[in-house]
Amino acid sequence: MSSVLSKLTIPLLGYLVAFGPLSIDMYLPSLPTIANSLGTTDQLIQTTITVFLLGMAIGMLIFGPLSDMLGRKRLLLIGIGFYFFSSIGCAMASTGENLVLFRFLQSLGGAAAAVLGRALVRDLYELKRAANILSHMHVISMMVMLISPILGAYIVSYFEWRWIFYFLALFSMLAFLGSVLLLPETKSSSEVKPSFRHYGKNYIDCLRTPLLIQYVLTNAFSFAGMFAFIATSAFIYIEYFGLSETYYAALFSANIVAIILATLLNSYLSKGYGVKVALSAAVAVSFTATLIIWGMYGFDKMSLTLFVAATTLYISVTGAIGANSLAILFARLPEKAGTVSGLLVATQFAMGSFVSYAASLLFDGTPASLLIMMACCGTLCPIFYLSTRISR
């Protein structure tokens, strides 16, 4: 591989990790429009987010350990191809139920890109650089996502919501070509053939690792609060606060700018002071935002300014918490990078699916259901993190 191409590897890995969030964020401004276009309810269209998160979780549990046994690249290309055809299906959906089905299928392909992009860090770079590389990947994926809700808003304003999914299909084609050109095939050192028994053993070995569950749940509850925001924020901003799709997209993009800044700071902290110090700082920021959110809910303060400030602060450190948690687990189980990555991110998406569904089910047109969901998740995140400190 030439030096020019090798320098593009980290941006490509960040591009792959962006599959999941980009697939959600880009069409958020169009949710009310899609519901009207397909003649269905807001709740059913919100369900397309829930099933996408569920499919991501299922796909990661499959692709993670399978890649430990078969290698990453072939499975990655299969997953991206599946994502491409499912995106076309989403664009051609004629009913809300059809869109739900194709979004689930799309998520299975997206799961391959998301989990294998992370696992490749273990294959291609030294363990001591893992947190730093993962942080840089997260920044890159956030930069891709930064323009996605704005672009989605403009697409739905000047064209039609279906073109959002055609764009995602193009996005996946570029990822496919980049993976073919830039990524080497990585083979497992194990000669064990794939089987349900070996799948189970991989997960059992991981779950027996001290503190793994606590780190996985620290990350999962952090992200679950953000997914509750994703599921309901379009309706809150556009219908409750009365903002335009473009204004909503700009405010949503502010969250991504905050994530980028927090992740860059996390990269500095993890490199200079260690991953555990960086994780402690990120969890502390998350809990500070959670206290503000509890206050908003308890005192029924629903001003737009306070709502934006509190939710942005909460969301800003989700990437840092995820990168640090995964780096710690890579160091503990370096030979099971695919399984560990799949387990952590699958739990993240599974928890997000449950919480986003609950937030959608309880949604009454006001921010109340979102605030209580974010507050509960933001409380459980530091509880599980503190348990890692106490259990030593």
Short mmCIF file of C-alpha atoms in Angstrom, two decimals:
data_model
loop_
_atom_site.label_atom_id
_atom_site.label_comp_id
_atom_site.label_asym_id
_atom_site.label_seq_id
_atom_site.Cartn_x
_atom_site.Cartn_y
_atom_site.Cartn_z
CA MET A 1 0.00 0.00 0.00
CA SER A 2 1.39 3.43 -0.91
CA SER A 3 2.09 5.98 1.80
CA VAL A 4 -0.61 8.25 0.37
CA LEU A 5 -3.22 5.51 0.57
CA SER A 6 -2.09 4.41 4.05
CA LYS A 7 -2.69 7.93 5.35
CA LEU A 8 -6.31 7.60 4.29
CA THR A 9 -6.92 4.51 6.42
CA ILE A 10 -7.95 6.34 9.62
CA PRO A 11 -10.34 8.67 7.72
CA LEU A 12 -11.87 5.59 6.07
CA LEU A 13 -12.34 3.86 9.44
CA GLY A 14 -14.04 7.01 10.75
CA TYR A 15 -16.21 7.00 7.62
CA LEU A 16 -17.25 3.40 8.37
CA VAL A 17 -18.07 4.17 12.01
CA ALA A 18 -20.31 7.01 10.77
CA PHE A 19 -22.67 4.58 9.01
CA GLY A 20 -24.99 4.15 11.99
CA PRO A 21 -25.39 7.72 13.21
CA LEU A 22 -25.38 9.19 9.68
CA SER A 23 -28.21 6.84 8.71
CA ILE A 24 -30.28 8.34 11.51
CA ASP A 25 -29.21 11.98 11.63
CA MET A 26 -29.60 12.73 7.94
CA TYR A 27 -33.30 11.97 7.79
CA LEU A 28 -34.31 13.40 11.19
CA PRO A 29 -35.47 16.76 9.74
CA SER A 30 -37.74 14.86 7.34
CA LEU A 31 -39.59 12.70 9.90
CA PRO A 32 -42.78 14.82 10.01
CA THR A 33 -42.69 15.11 6.19
CA ILE A 34 -42.28 11.33 5.75
CA ALA A 35 -45.24 10.68 8.05
CA ASN A 36 -47.43 13.01 5.97
CA SER A 37 -46.13 11.66 2.65
CA LEU A 38 -46.82 8.02 3.52
CA GLY A 39 -50.10 8.83 5.26
CA THR A 40 -49.07 7.30 8.57
CA THR A 41 -48.60 8.33 12.19
CA ASP A 42 -45.65 10.11 13.80
CA GLN A 43 -45.20 7.15 16.15
CA LEU A 44 -44.80 4.66 13.30
CA ILE A 45 -42.17 6.84 11.63
CA GLN A 46 -40.38 7.22 14.97
CA THR A 47 -40.35 3.41 15.06
CA THR A 48 -38.03 3.44 12.03
CA ILE A 49 -35.37 4.78 14.41
CA THR A 50 -36.09 2.11 17.01
CA VAL A 51 -35.88 -0.79 14.54
CA PHE A 52 -32.69 0.66 13.04
CA LEU A 53 -31.05 0.69 16.46
CA LEU A 54 -32.30 -2.85 17.16
CA GLY A 55 -30.96 -4.10 13.83
CA MET A 56 -27.59 -2.48 14.50
CA ALA A 57 -27.40 -4.34 17.81
CA ILE A 58 -28.29 -7.69 16.25
CA GLY A 59 -25.90 -7.20 13.35
CA MET A 60 -22.99 -6.32 15.61
CA LEU A 61 -23.50 -9.41 17.73
CA ILE A 62 -23.25 -11.44 14.52
CA PHE A 63 -20.45 -9.66 12.65
CA GLY A 64 -18.18 -9.03 15.67
CA PRO A 65 -17.28 -12.61 16.66
CA LEU A 66 -17.62 -13.85 13.07
CA SER A 67 -14.88 -11.44 12.02
CA ASP A 68 -12.61 -12.77 14.79
CA MET A 69 -12.88 -16.16 13.12
CA LEU A 70 -13.00 -15.28 9.40
CA GLY A 71 -11.25 -11.92 9.08
CA ARG A 72 -12.73 -8.46 8.65
CA LYS A 73 -12.57 -7.31 5.02
CA ARG A 74 -14.80 -9.88 3.29
CA LEU A 75 -17.55 -9.48 5.89
CA LEU A 76 -17.23 -5.70 5.71
CA LEU A 77 -17.78 -5.67 1.94
CA ILE A 78 -20.78 -8.00 2.24
CA GLY A 79 -22.32 -5.74 4.89
CA ILE A 80 -21.79 -2.56 2.86
CA GLY A 81 -23.35 -4.19 -0.21
CA PHE A 82 -26.38 -5.19 1.87
CA TYR A 83 -26.66 -1.61 3.14
CA PHE A 84 -26.63 -0.26 -0.43
CA PHE A 85 -29.55 -2.37 -1.65
CA SER A 86 -31.56 -1.77 1.54
CA SER A 87 -31.10 2.00 1.13
CA ILE A 88 -32.61 1.77 -2.34
CA GLY A 89 -35.49 -0.16 -0.78
CA CYS A 90 -36.04 2.64 1.77
CA ALA A 91 -36.13 5.20 -1.04
CA MET A 92 -38.81 3.21 -2.87
CA ALA A 93 -40.98 2.42 0.19
CA SER A 94 -44.69 3.05 -0.42
CA THR A 95 -45.98 2.62 3.14
CA GLY A 96 -44.75 3.28 6.66
CA GLU A 97 -44.58 -0.46 7.31
CA ASN A 98 -42.37 -0.96 4.22
CA LEU A 99 -40.04 1.77 5.42
CA VAL A 100 -39.78 0.11 8.84
CA LEU A 101 -38.83 -3.21 7.19
CA PHE A 102 -36.18 -1.74 4.89
CA ARG A 103 -34.73 0.36 7.71
CA PHE A 104 -34.25 -2.84 9.72
CA LEU A 105 -32.49 -4.52 6.78
CA GLN A 106 -30.40 -1.40 6.21
CA SER A 107 -29.27 -1.45 9.82
CA LEU A 108 -27.89 -5.00 9.51
CA GLY A 109 -25.53 -3.84 6.77
CA GLY A 110 -24.64 -0.69 8.69
CA ALA A 111 -23.75 -2.83 11.70
CA ALA A 112 -20.97 -4.54 9.75
CA ALA A 113 -19.35 -1.20 8.89
CA ALA A 114 -19.68 0.17 12.42
CA VAL A 115 -18.35 -2.83 14.36
CA LEU A 116 -15.63 -3.88 11.91
CA GLY A 117 -14.37 -0.32 11.52
CA ARG A 118 -13.70 -0.30 15.27
CA ALA A 119 -12.26 -3.84 15.38
CA LEU A 120 -9.78 -2.99 12.60
CA VAL A 121 -8.14 -0.51 14.98
CA ARG A 122 -6.97 -3.48 17.03
CA ASP A 123 -5.63 -5.21 13.89
CA LEU A 124 -3.82 -2.26 12.33
CA TYR A 125 -2.47 -0.22 15.28
CA GLU A 126 -0.71 -0.73 18.59
CA LEU A 127 -2.92 -1.16 21.64
CA LYS A 128 -1.45 1.87 23.39
CA ARG A 129 -2.67 4.05 20.51
CA ALA A 130 -6.20 2.61 20.51
CA ALA A 131 -7.94 5.35 22.50
CA ASN A 132 -6.24 8.08 20.48
CA ILE A 133 -7.06 6.43 17.14
CA LEU A 134 -10.67 5.76 18.19
CA SER A 135 -11.03 9.40 19.25
CA HIS A 136 -9.71 10.62 15.90
CA MET A 137 -12.07 8.24 14.11
CA HIS A 138 -14.96 9.61 16.13
CA VAL A 139 -14.01 13.17 15.18
CA ILE A 140 -13.91 12.19 11.51
CA SER A 141 -17.28 10.45 11.71
CA MET A 142 -18.73 13.48 13.50
CA MET A 143 -17.42 15.78 10.76
CA VAL A 144 -19.21 13.61 8.21
CA MET A 145 -22.33 13.78 10.35
CA LEU A 146 -22.02 17.52 10.93
CA ILE A 147 -23.46 18.39 7.56
CA SER A 148 -25.86 15.44 7.38
CA PRO A 149 -28.95 16.94 9.11
CA ILE A 150 -28.47 20.23 7.25
CA LEU A 151 -28.09 18.39 3.95
CA GLY A 152 -31.13 16.27 4.81
CA ALA A 153 -33.15 19.42 5.55
CA TYR A 154 -32.21 20.95 2.20
CA ILE A 155 -32.98 17.73 0.35
CA VAL A 156 -36.46 17.51 1.85
CA SER A 157 -37.01 21.24 1.22
CA TYR A 158 -35.96 21.32 -2.44
CA PHE A 159 -36.39 17.73 -3.63
CA GLU A 160 -38.11 14.87 -1.81
CA TRP A 161 -37.35 12.85 1.32
CA ARG A 162 -36.62 9.74 -0.81
CA TRP A 163 -33.47 11.37 -2.15
CA ILE A 164 -32.01 11.16 1.36
CA PHE A 165 -31.86 7.39 1.01
CA TYR A 166 -30.47 7.60 -2.52
CA PHE A 167 -27.69 9.75 -1.04
CA LEU A 168 -27.04 7.11 1.64
CA ALA A 169 -26.78 4.49 -1.11
CA LEU A 170 -24.11 6.64 -2.80
CA PHE A 171 -22.36 7.05 0.55
CA SER A 172 -22.16 3.27 0.91
CA MET A 173 -20.77 2.86 -2.64
CA LEU A 174 -17.88 5.20 -1.78
CA ALA A 175 -17.23 3.26 1.43
CA PHE A 176 -17.19 0.01 -0.55
CA LEU A 177 -14.61 1.33 -3.02
CA GLY A 178 -12.47 2.78 -0.23
CA SER A 179 -12.51 -0.51 1.66
CA VAL A 180 -11.47 -2.46 -1.44
CA LEU A 181 -8.55 -0.11 -2.11
CA LEU A 182 -7.29 0.71 1.38
CA LEU A 183 -7.96 -2.12 3.79
CA PRO A 184 -5.91 -5.31 4.04
CA GLU A 185 -7.56 -8.61 4.86
CA THR A 186 -6.97 -9.59 8.48
CA LYS A 187 -7.04 -13.22 9.49
CA SER A 188 -7.74 -14.64 12.90
CA SER A 189 -4.93 -16.49 14.61
CA SER A 190 -7.53 -19.08 15.59
CA GLU A 191 -8.19 -22.01 13.28
CA VAL A 192 -11.53 -22.73 14.91
CA LYS A 193 -14.37 -22.93 12.40
CA PRO A 194 -17.43 -20.76 13.02
CA SER A 195 -20.11 -22.47 15.08
CA PHE A 196 -22.82 -21.56 17.56
CA ARG A 197 -20.71 -23.20 20.24
CA HIS A 198 -17.69 -21.05 19.46
CA TYR A 199 -19.89 -17.95 19.25
CA GLY A 200 -21.19 -18.69 22.71
CA LYS A 201 -17.74 -19.37 24.10
CA ASN A 202 -16.43 -16.05 22.76
CA TYR A 203 -19.18 -14.12 24.50
CA ILE A 204 -18.94 -16.13 27.72
CA ASP A 205 -15.18 -15.51 27.88
CA CYS A 206 -15.75 -11.80 27.41
CA LEU A 207 -18.56 -11.57 29.96
CA ARG A 208 -16.39 -13.33 32.54
CA THR A 209 -13.75 -10.61 32.24
CA PRO A 210 -13.76 -8.47 35.42
CA LEU A 211 -15.52 -5.10 35.04
CA LEU A 212 -16.47 -5.66 31.38
CA ILE A 213 -20.21 -5.44 32.07
CA GLN A 214 -19.77 -2.22 34.04
CA TYR A 215 -17.84 -0.52 31.24
CA VAL A 216 -20.31 -1.77 28.64
CA LEU A 217 -23.27 -0.38 30.61
CA THR A 218 -21.49 2.91 31.35
CA ASN A 219 -21.25 3.45 27.61
CA ALA A 220 -24.72 2.05 26.87
CA PHE A 221 -26.61 4.38 29.22
CA SER A 222 -24.62 7.38 28.02
CA PHE A 223 -25.65 6.71 24.42
CA ALA A 224 -29.21 5.69 25.32
CA GLY A 225 -29.94 9.20 26.54
CA MET A 226 -28.69 10.58 23.23
CA PHE A 227 -30.84 8.12 21.26
CA ALA A 228 -33.91 9.26 23.18
CA PHE A 229 -33.05 12.78 22.04
CA ILE A 230 -32.63 11.61 18.44
CA ALA A 231 -36.01 9.85 18.43
CA THR A 232 -38.05 12.84 19.62
CA SER A 233 -36.00 16.00 18.97
CA ALA A 234 -37.39 16.70 15.47
CA PHE A 235 -40.95 16.79 16.78
CA ILE A 236 -39.96 18.84 19.84
CA TYR A 237 -38.03 21.47 17.89
CA ILE A 238 -40.33 21.65 14.84
CA GLU A 239 -43.77 21.11 16.37
CA TYR A 240 -43.37 22.16 20.05
CA PHE A 241 -40.94 25.07 19.69
CA GLY A 242 -42.17 25.92 16.16
CA LEU A 243 -38.80 25.95 14.39
CA SER A 244 -38.21 25.31 10.69
CA GLU A 245 -36.56 22.13 9.42
CA THR A 246 -33.43 24.09 8.52
CA TYR A 247 -33.22 25.78 11.93
CA TYR A 248 -33.69 22.41 13.61
CA ALA A 249 -30.92 20.92 11.48
CA ALA A 250 -28.59 23.75 12.49
CA LEU A 251 -29.33 23.22 16.19
CA PHE A 252 -28.88 19.48 15.81
CA SER A 253 -25.53 20.07 14.10
CA ALA A 254 -24.47 22.12 17.12
CA ASN A 255 -24.55 18.85 19.07
CA ILE A 256 -22.10 17.34 16.63
CA VAL A 257 -19.77 20.33 16.89
CA ALA A 258 -19.85 19.84 20.66
CA ILE A 259 -19.02 16.13 20.25
CA ILE A 260 -16.07 16.99 17.99
CA LEU A 261 -14.65 19.50 20.48
CA ALA A 262 -15.14 17.14 23.44
CA THR A 263 -13.58 14.24 21.53
CA LEU A 264 -10.52 16.31 20.57
CA LEU A 265 -10.11 17.25 24.23
CA ASN A 266 -10.56 13.59 25.16
CA SER A 267 -7.78 12.62 22.74
CA TYR A 268 -5.46 15.08 24.49
CA LEU A 269 -6.44 13.86 27.96
CA SER A 270 -6.14 10.16 27.12
CA LYS A 271 -2.73 10.67 25.54
CA GLY A 272 -1.35 12.92 28.27
CA TYR A 273 -3.01 11.60 31.43
CA GLY A 274 -4.30 8.14 30.56
CA VAL A 275 -7.55 6.66 29.36
CA LYS A 276 -9.06 6.24 32.84
CA VAL A 277 -8.55 9.91 33.73
CA ALA A 278 -10.13 10.92 30.43
CA LEU A 279 -13.10 8.64 31.06
CA SER A 280 -13.60 10.06 34.57
CA ALA A 281 -13.67 13.60 33.15
CA ALA A 282 -16.20 12.68 30.46
CA VAL A 283 -18.52 10.95 32.94
CA ALA A 284 -18.33 13.98 35.25
CA VAL A 285 -19.45 16.30 32.43
CA SER A 286 -22.28 13.92 31.55
CA PHE A 287 -23.51 13.88 35.15
CA THR A 288 -23.37 17.70 35.37
CA ALA A 289 -25.65 17.91 32.33
CA THR A 290 -27.91 15.27 33.90
CA LEU A 291 -28.38 17.41 37.03
CA ILE A 292 -29.45 20.34 34.85
CA ILE A 293 -31.90 18.10 32.97
CA TRP A 294 -33.37 16.84 36.26
CA GLY A 295 -33.81 20.48 37.28
CA MET A 296 -35.58 21.34 34.02
CA TYR A 297 -37.97 18.42 34.46
CA GLY A 298 -38.57 18.99 38.17
CA PHE A 299 -39.17 22.74 37.90
CA ASP A 300 -40.92 22.49 34.50
CA LYS A 301 -38.51 24.95 32.85
CA MET A 302 -38.93 24.36 29.12
CA SER A 303 -37.21 27.39 27.57
CA LEU A 304 -35.54 26.73 24.22
CA THR A 305 -32.18 28.14 25.37
CA LEU A 306 -31.93 25.96 28.48
CA PHE A 307 -33.16 22.90 26.58
CA VAL A 308 -30.48 23.33 23.89
CA ALA A 309 -27.72 24.00 26.44
CA ALA A 310 -28.49 21.01 28.68
CA THR A 311 -28.99 18.45 25.92
CA THR A 312 -25.92 19.63 24.00
CA LEU A 313 -23.72 19.34 27.09
CA TYR A 314 -25.01 15.80 27.72
CA ILE A 315 -24.51 14.67 24.13
CA SER A 316 -21.06 16.26 23.77
CA VAL A 317 -19.23 13.57 25.81
CA THR A 318 -21.00 10.45 24.51
CA GLY A 319 -18.22 9.80 21.98
CA ALA A 320 -15.49 10.27 24.57
CA ILE A 321 -17.16 7.84 26.97
CA GLY A 322 -17.49 5.26 24.18
CA ALA A 323 -13.90 5.60 22.89
CA ASN A 324 -12.36 5.35 26.37
CA SER A 325 -14.53 2.40 27.43
CA LEU A 326 -13.67 0.48 24.28
CA ALA A 327 -9.94 1.22 24.59
CA ILE A 328 -9.94 -0.11 28.16
CA LEU A 329 -11.67 -3.31 27.03
CA PHE A 330 -9.32 -3.75 24.04
CA ALA A 331 -6.42 -3.73 26.51
CA ARG A 332 -8.12 -6.39 28.62
CA LEU A 333 -9.12 -8.67 25.70
CA PRO A 334 -6.83 -7.86 22.75
CA GLU A 335 -7.38 -11.22 21.06
CA LYS A 336 -11.17 -10.76 20.93
CA ALA A 337 -11.38 -7.25 19.47
CA GLY A 338 -14.29 -8.08 17.17
CA THR A 339 -16.34 -9.72 19.91
CA VAL A 340 -15.61 -6.95 22.43
CA SER A 341 -16.41 -4.21 19.91
CA GLY A 342 -19.60 -6.01 18.88
CA LEU A 343 -20.68 -6.54 22.47
CA LEU A 344 -20.07 -2.93 23.56
CA VAL A 345 -21.64 -1.25 20.54
CA ALA A 346 -24.49 -3.79 20.24
CA THR A 347 -25.44 -3.14 23.87
CA GLN A 348 -25.24 0.58 23.13
CA PHE A 349 -27.68 0.27 20.23
CA ALA A 350 -29.95 -2.23 22.01
CA MET A 351 -30.27 0.08 25.00
CA GLY A 352 -30.78 2.99 22.65
CA SER A 353 -33.52 1.09 20.83
CA PHE A 354 -35.37 0.38 24.07
CA VAL A 355 -35.03 3.91 25.45
CA SER A 356 -35.89 5.63 22.15
CA TYR A 357 -38.99 3.42 21.84
CA ALA A 358 -40.03 4.28 25.39
CA ALA A 359 -39.48 7.99 24.72
CA SER A 360 -41.57 7.76 21.53
CA LEU A 361 -44.31 5.78 23.30
CA LEU A 362 -44.52 8.34 26.13
CA PHE A 363 -44.16 11.35 23.84
CA ASP A 364 -47.03 13.79 24.40
CA GLY A 365 -45.90 16.65 22.19
CA THR A 366 -43.79 18.26 24.94
CA PRO A 367 -40.14 17.72 25.99
CA ALA A 368 -41.19 16.04 29.26
CA SER A 369 -40.78 12.39 28.17
CA LEU A 370 -37.40 13.12 26.61
CA LEU A 371 -36.12 14.91 29.72
CA ILE A 372 -37.07 12.08 32.06
CA MET A 373 -35.46 9.48 29.77
CA MET A 374 -32.23 11.47 29.43
CA ALA A 375 -32.15 12.15 33.17
CA CYS A 376 -32.57 8.47 34.07
CA CYS A 377 -29.90 7.35 31.60
CA GLY A 378 -27.57 10.12 32.71
CA THR A 379 -27.92 8.94 36.31
CA LEU A 380 -27.27 5.26 35.57
CA CYS A 381 -24.16 6.00 33.48
CA PRO A 382 -22.03 7.35 36.38
CA ILE A 383 -23.43 4.71 38.76
CA PHE A 384 -22.02 1.92 36.60
CA TYR A 385 -18.78 3.84 36.06
CA LEU A 386 -18.32 4.32 39.81
CA SER A 387 -18.84 0.57 40.24
CA THR A 388 -15.66 0.00 38.18
CA ARG A 389 -13.73 2.10 40.69
CA ILE A 390 -15.24 0.44 43.74
CA SER A 391 -14.79 -3.11 42.43
CA ARG A 392 -11.01 -2.85 42.12
#
